[in-house]
XYZ file of C-alpha atoms in Angstrom:
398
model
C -46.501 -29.751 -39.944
C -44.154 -27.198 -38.119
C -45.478 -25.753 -34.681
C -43.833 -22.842 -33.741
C -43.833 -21.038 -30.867
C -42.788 -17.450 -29.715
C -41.225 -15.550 -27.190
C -40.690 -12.041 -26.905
C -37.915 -10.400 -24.844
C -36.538 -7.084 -24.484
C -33.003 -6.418 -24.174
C -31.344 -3.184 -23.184
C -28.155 -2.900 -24.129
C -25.596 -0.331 -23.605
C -24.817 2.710 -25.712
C -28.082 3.886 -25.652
C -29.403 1.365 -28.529
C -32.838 0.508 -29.318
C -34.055 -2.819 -27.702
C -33.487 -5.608 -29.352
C -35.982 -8.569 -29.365
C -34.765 -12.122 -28.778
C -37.548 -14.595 -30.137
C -37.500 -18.404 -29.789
C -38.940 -20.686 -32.228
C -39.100 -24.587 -31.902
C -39.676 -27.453 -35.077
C -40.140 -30.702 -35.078
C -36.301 -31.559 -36.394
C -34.330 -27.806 -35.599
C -35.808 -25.846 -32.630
C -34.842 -22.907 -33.963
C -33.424 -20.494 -31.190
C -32.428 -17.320 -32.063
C -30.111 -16.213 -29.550
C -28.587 -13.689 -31.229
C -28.310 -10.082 -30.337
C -26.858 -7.281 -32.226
C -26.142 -3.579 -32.807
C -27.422 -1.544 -35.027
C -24.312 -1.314 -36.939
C -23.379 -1.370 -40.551
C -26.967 1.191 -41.201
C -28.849 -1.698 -39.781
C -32.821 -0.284 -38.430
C -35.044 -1.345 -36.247
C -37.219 -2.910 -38.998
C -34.166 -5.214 -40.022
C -33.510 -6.062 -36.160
C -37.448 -7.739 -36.146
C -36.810 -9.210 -39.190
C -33.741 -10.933 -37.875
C -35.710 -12.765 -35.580
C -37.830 -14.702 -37.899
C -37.106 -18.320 -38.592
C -36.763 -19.507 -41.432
C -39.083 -22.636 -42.711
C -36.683 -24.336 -44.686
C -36.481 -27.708 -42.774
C -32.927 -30.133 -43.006
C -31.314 -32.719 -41.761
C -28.015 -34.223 -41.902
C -26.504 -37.536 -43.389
C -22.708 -38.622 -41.752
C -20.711 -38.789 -44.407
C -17.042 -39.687 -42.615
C -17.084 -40.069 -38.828
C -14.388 -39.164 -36.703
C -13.850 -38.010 -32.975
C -11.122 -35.155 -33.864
C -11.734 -32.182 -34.637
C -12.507 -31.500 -38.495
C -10.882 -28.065 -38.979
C -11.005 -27.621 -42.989
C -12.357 -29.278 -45.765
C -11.843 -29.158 -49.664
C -12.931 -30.965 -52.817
C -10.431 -32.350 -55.495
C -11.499 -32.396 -59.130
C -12.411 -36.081 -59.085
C -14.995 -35.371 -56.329
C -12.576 -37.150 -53.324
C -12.477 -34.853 -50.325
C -9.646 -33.229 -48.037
C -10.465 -33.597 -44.559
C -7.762 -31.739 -42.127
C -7.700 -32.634 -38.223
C -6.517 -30.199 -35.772
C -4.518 -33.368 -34.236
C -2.112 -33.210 -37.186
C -3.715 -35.478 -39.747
C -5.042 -35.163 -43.285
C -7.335 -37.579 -44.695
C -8.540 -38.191 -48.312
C -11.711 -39.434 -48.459
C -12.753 -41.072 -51.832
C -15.881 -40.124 -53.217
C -18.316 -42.558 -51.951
C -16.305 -43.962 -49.509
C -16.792 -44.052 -45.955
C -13.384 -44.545 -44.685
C -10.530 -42.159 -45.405
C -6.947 -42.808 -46.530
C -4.253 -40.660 -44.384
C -2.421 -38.309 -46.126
C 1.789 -38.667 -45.491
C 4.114 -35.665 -45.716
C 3.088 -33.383 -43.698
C 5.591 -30.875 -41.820
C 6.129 -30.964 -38.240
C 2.689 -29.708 -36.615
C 3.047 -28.453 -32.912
C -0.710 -29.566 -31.543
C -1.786 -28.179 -28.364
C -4.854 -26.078 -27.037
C -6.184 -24.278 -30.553
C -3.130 -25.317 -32.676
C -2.329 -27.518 -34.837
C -3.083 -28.381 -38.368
C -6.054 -26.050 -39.634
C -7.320 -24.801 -42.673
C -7.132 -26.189 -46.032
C -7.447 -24.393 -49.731
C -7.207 -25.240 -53.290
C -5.548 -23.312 -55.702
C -7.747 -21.951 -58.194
C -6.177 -22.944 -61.272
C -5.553 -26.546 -59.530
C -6.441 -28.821 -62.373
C -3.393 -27.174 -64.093
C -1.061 -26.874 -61.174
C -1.909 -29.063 -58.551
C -0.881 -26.530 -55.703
C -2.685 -26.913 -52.235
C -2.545 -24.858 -49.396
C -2.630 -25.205 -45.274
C -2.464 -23.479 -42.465
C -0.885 -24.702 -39.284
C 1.411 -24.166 -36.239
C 4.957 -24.410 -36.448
C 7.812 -24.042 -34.040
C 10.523 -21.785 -33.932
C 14.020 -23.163 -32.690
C 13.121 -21.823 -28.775
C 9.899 -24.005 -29.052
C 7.891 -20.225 -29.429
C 4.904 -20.903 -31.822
C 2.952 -19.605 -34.628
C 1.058 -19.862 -37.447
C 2.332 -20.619 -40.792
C 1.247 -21.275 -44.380
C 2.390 -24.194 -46.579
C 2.032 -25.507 -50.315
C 2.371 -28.739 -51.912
C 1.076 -30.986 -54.347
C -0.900 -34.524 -53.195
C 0.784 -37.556 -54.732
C -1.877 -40.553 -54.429
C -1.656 -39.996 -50.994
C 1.442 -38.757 -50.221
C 2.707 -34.601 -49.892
C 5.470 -33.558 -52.193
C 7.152 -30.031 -53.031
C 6.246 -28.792 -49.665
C 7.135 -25.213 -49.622
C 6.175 -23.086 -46.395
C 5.174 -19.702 -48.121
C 4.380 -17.565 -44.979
C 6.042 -18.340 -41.446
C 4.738 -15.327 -38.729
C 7.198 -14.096 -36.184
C 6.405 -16.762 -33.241
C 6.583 -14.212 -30.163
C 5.694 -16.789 -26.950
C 4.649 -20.471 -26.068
C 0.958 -19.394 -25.895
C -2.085 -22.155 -27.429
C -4.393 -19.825 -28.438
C -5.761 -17.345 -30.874
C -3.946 -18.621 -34.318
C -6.735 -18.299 -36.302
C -6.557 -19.411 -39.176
C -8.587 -19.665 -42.581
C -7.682 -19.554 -46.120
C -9.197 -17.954 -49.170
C -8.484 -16.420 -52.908
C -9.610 -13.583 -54.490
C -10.488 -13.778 -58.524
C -7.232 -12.380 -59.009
C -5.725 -15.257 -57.354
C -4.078 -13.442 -54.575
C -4.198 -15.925 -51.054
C -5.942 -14.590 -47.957
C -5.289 -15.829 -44.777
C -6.201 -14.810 -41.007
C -3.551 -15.335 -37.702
C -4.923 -14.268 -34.790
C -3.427 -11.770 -31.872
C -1.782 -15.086 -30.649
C -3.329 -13.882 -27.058
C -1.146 -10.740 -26.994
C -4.053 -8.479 -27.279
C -2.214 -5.310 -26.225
C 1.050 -5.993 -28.589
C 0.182 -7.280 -31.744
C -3.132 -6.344 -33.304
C -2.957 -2.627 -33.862
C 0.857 -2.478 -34.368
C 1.802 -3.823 -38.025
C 5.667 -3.956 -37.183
C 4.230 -7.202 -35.513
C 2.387 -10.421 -37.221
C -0.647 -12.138 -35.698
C -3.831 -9.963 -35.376
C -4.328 -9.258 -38.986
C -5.465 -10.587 -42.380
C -2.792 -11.298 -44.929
C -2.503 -11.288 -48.948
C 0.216 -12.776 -50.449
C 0.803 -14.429 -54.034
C 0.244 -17.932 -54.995
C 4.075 -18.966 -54.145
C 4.401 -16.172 -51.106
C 5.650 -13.270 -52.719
C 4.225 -9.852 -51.828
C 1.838 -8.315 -53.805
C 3.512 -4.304 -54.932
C 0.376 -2.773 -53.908
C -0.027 -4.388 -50.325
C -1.213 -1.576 -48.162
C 2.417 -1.130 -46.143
C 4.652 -1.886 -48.873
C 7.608 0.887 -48.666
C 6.474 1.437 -45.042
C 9.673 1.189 -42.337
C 9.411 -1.607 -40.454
C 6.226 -3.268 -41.347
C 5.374 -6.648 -41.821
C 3.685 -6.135 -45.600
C 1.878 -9.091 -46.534
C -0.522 -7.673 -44.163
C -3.631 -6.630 -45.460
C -5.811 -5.812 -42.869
C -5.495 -5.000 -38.621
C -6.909 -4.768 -35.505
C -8.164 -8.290 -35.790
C -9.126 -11.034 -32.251
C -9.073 -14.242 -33.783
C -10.892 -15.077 -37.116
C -11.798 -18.414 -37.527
C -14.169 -17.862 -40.907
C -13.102 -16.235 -44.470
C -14.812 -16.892 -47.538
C -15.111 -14.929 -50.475
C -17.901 -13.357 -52.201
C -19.223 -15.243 -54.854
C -20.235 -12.546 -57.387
C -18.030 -9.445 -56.073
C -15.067 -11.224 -55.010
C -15.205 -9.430 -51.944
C -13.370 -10.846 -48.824
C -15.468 -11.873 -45.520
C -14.805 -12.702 -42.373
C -15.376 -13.035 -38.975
C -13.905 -13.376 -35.563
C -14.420 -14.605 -32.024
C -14.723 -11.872 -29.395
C -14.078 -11.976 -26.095
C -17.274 -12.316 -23.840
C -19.942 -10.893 -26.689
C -18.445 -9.221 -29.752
C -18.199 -11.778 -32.413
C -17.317 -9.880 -35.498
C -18.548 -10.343 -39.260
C -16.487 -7.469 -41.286
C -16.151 -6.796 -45.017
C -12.301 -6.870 -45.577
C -10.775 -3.492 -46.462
C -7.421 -2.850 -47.998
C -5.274 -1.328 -45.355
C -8.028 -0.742 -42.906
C -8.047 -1.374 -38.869
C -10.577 -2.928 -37.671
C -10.253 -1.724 -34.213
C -9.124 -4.655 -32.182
C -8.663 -4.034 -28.686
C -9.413 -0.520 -28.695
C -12.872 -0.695 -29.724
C -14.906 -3.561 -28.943
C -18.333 -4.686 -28.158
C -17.445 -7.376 -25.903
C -15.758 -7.475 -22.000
C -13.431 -10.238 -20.659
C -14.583 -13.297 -19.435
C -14.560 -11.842 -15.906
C -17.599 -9.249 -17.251
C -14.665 -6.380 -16.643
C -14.091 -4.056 -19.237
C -10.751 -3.509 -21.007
C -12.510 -0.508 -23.107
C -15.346 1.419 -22.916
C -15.402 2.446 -27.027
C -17.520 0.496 -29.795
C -16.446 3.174 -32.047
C -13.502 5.718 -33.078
C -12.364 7.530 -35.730
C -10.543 5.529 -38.344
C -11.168 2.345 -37.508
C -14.091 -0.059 -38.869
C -17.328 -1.217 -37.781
C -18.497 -4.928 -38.019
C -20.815 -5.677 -40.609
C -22.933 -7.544 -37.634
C -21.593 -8.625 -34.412
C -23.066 -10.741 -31.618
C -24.013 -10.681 -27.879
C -23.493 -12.801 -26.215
C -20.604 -14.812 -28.696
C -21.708 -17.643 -30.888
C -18.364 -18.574 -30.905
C -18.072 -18.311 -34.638
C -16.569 -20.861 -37.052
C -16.459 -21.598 -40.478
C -18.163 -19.387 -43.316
C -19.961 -20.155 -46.361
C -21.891 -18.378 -48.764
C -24.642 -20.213 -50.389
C -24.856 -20.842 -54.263
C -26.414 -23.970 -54.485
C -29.752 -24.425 -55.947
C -30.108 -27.129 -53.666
C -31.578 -24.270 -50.610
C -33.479 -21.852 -52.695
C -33.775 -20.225 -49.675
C -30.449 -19.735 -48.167
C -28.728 -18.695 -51.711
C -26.935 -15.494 -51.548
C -26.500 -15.539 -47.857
C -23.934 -16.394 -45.275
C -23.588 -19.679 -43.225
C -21.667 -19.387 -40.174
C -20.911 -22.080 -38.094
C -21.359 -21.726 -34.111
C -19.773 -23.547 -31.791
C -20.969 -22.648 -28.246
C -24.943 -23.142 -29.625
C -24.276 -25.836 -32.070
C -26.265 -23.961 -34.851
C -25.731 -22.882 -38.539
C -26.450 -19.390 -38.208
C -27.527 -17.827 -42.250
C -26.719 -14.095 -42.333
C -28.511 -12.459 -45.173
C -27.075 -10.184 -47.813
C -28.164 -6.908 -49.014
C -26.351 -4.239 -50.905
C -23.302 -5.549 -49.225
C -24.144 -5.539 -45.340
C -25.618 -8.138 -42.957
C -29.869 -7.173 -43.174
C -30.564 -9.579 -40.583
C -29.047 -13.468 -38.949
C -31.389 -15.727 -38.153
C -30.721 -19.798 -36.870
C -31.467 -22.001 -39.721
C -30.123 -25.393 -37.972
C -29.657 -26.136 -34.409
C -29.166 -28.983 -31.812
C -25.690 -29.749 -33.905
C -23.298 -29.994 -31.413
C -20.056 -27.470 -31.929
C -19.974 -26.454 -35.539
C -16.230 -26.327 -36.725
C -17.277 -25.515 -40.296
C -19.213 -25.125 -42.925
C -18.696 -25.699 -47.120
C -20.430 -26.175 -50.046
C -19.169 -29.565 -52.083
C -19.041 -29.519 -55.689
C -22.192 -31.477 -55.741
C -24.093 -28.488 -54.269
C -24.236 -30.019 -50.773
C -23.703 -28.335 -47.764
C -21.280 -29.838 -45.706
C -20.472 -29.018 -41.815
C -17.785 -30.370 -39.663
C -18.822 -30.968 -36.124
C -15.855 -31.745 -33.665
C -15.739 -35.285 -31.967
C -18.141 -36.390 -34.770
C -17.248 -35.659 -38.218
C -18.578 -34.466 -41.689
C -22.336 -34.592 -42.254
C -24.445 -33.307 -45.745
C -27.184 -31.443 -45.055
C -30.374 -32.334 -46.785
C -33.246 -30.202 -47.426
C -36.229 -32.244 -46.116
């Protein structure tokens, strides 16, 4: 028997927007907290805002499946079933299907870990049973010890990395730890996506695409650039970029059915971003925003201009946003066709759900998880979320 309980607050916000309404539901296993405030953006109404707030009564819980105190950054699923783990402390791990303990991966290149870098996302190619290509993101050093984010490809021998190939290195531009992003994804066309973030140069790099870092990329399978990238032929500009005017996105997943590219990215204080990627669009980064610094000072006073694009959804204050997922698994009849994102400051899987291609509502499916690094769905039709200092756990609908 679920009791739940609720709480109604009014917001007002700034820009003249409608009040929002905050409500706070309790369970016996998730007590579901919706904490989440946002705009009416993307042609959301008020009617969608209230039905934002109501939880949802699909009940989990979560089995460890491989424990580990690091931080589980990406995950993916050979054909035999055995899972890729990667560690933001430079490891990857191969964890046999039914096993408990994982085998470490050797041949990786030279990782630089520190603050948010290290070894990050993981992807397989689509076509992998044929080719055996995998792909990574991580941070790599440049000769004067300046960092950045770059993308490499190999093939998994047993246990061991061979043909390493680093297909994308961004311009490193200072010794900063922060903001590299980085997810992978493909399209069905089996172009690669990837994020970098600003790199913590907010006033340089995002809205200037002479300049990696700050952007979302598309590149071929072996790094070549696609002829009908956005900048191609443009002086000066960096053209495997896709996409600008981007913080730091941490989740990218693409659309089951459309193919579309998703995202989203940390803010600063409040403005965590979900956004529909657009070929050769700007997404505004730092000029319009709908978060402040951390100080509560603002560094502009526009949430919208001319040309640039508006968040599918964003969120005040920040969820700290990672991982993305969308749900095809008959496994939550409830959740399917909808976005799981991963929230690491509230420790929740937050579902975001679809309609004619923007965010109708968000609402806190699973809570009291600790800091949610990510979020998949296994071949078996399991969710599966990463939670640093503890490891991979399936969720189970109860």
């Amino acid at each position: 028997m679920i009791v739940i309980r609720f709480s109604i607050v009014i917001i007002n916000m700034r820009l003249s927007l409608p009040p929002l309404l905050v409500v706070i539901c309790s369970s016996a296993l998730f007590s579901c907290t919706v904490n989440i405030q946002a705009s009416a953006v993307a042609g959301q109404t008020d009617s969608n805002q209230a039905n934002s707030k109501q939880a949802n009564s699909n009940q989990v819980s979560k089995e460890l499946v491989w424990g580990n105190n690091g931080i589980s950054w990406g995950m993916a699923w050979l054909p035999n079933g055995d899972m890729l783990v990667t560690l933001r402390g430079g490891e990857l791990k191969r964890l046999k299907q039914g096993a408990t303990v994982a085998d470490n991966v050797v041949g990786l290149p030279e990782i630089v870990v520190g603050g948010q870098g290290g070894l990050l996302d993981i992807a397989l190619h689509p076509d992998y049973a044929n080719n055996g290509w995998l792909y990574f993101s991580y941070v790599k050093a440049d000769d004067s010890g300046n960092k950045s984010t770059a993308i490499m490809r190999a093939k998994l021998s047993g246990t061991t990395l061979v043909e390493q190939q680093d297909i994308y290195v961004a311009t490193a531009y200072g010794k900063k730890n922060v903001h590299f992003g980085s997810r992978l994804a493909f399209d069905n066309k089996g172009y690669l996506y990837f994020s970098i973030g600003d790199r913590g140069y907010r006033d340089l790099n995002p809205q200037d695409i002479s300049r990696d870092a700050g952007k979302i990329y598309r590149i071929h399978d072996d790094g070549r650039i696609p002829s009908d990238n956005p900048f191609v032929g443009m002086a000066n500009a960096k053209t495997a970029i896709y996409s600008y005017g981007h913080r730091n996105p941490q989740g990218m997943i693409k659309h089951p059915i459309t193919g579309d590219i998703w995202t989203h990215e940390h803010g600063p204080k409040g403005g965590d971003e979900v956004n529909l990627i657009t070929k050769g669009k700007n997404y505004g980064w730092p000029i319009i925003s709908y978060g402040v610094n951390y100080s509560g000072t603002r560094f502009t006073d526009l949430t919208e201009k001319d040309g640039m694009e508006q968040p599918k959804w964003y969120w005040d204050p920040s969820i700290a946003p990672s991982g993305m997922e969308f749900v095809t698994s008959n496994r939550y009849p409830n959740w399917q066709g909808n976005i799981l994102v991963g929230s690491l400051k509230f420790g929740q899987l937050v579902m975001l759900s679809i309609e004619d291609n923007d965010v109708a509502k968000a609402q806190v499916v699973a809570e009291k998880l600790t800091r949610v690094r990510n979020v998949k769905q296994g071949p078996d039709g399991y969710l599966y979320v990463a939670i640093d200092g503890q490891g991979v756990f399936k969720l189970k609908s109860k």
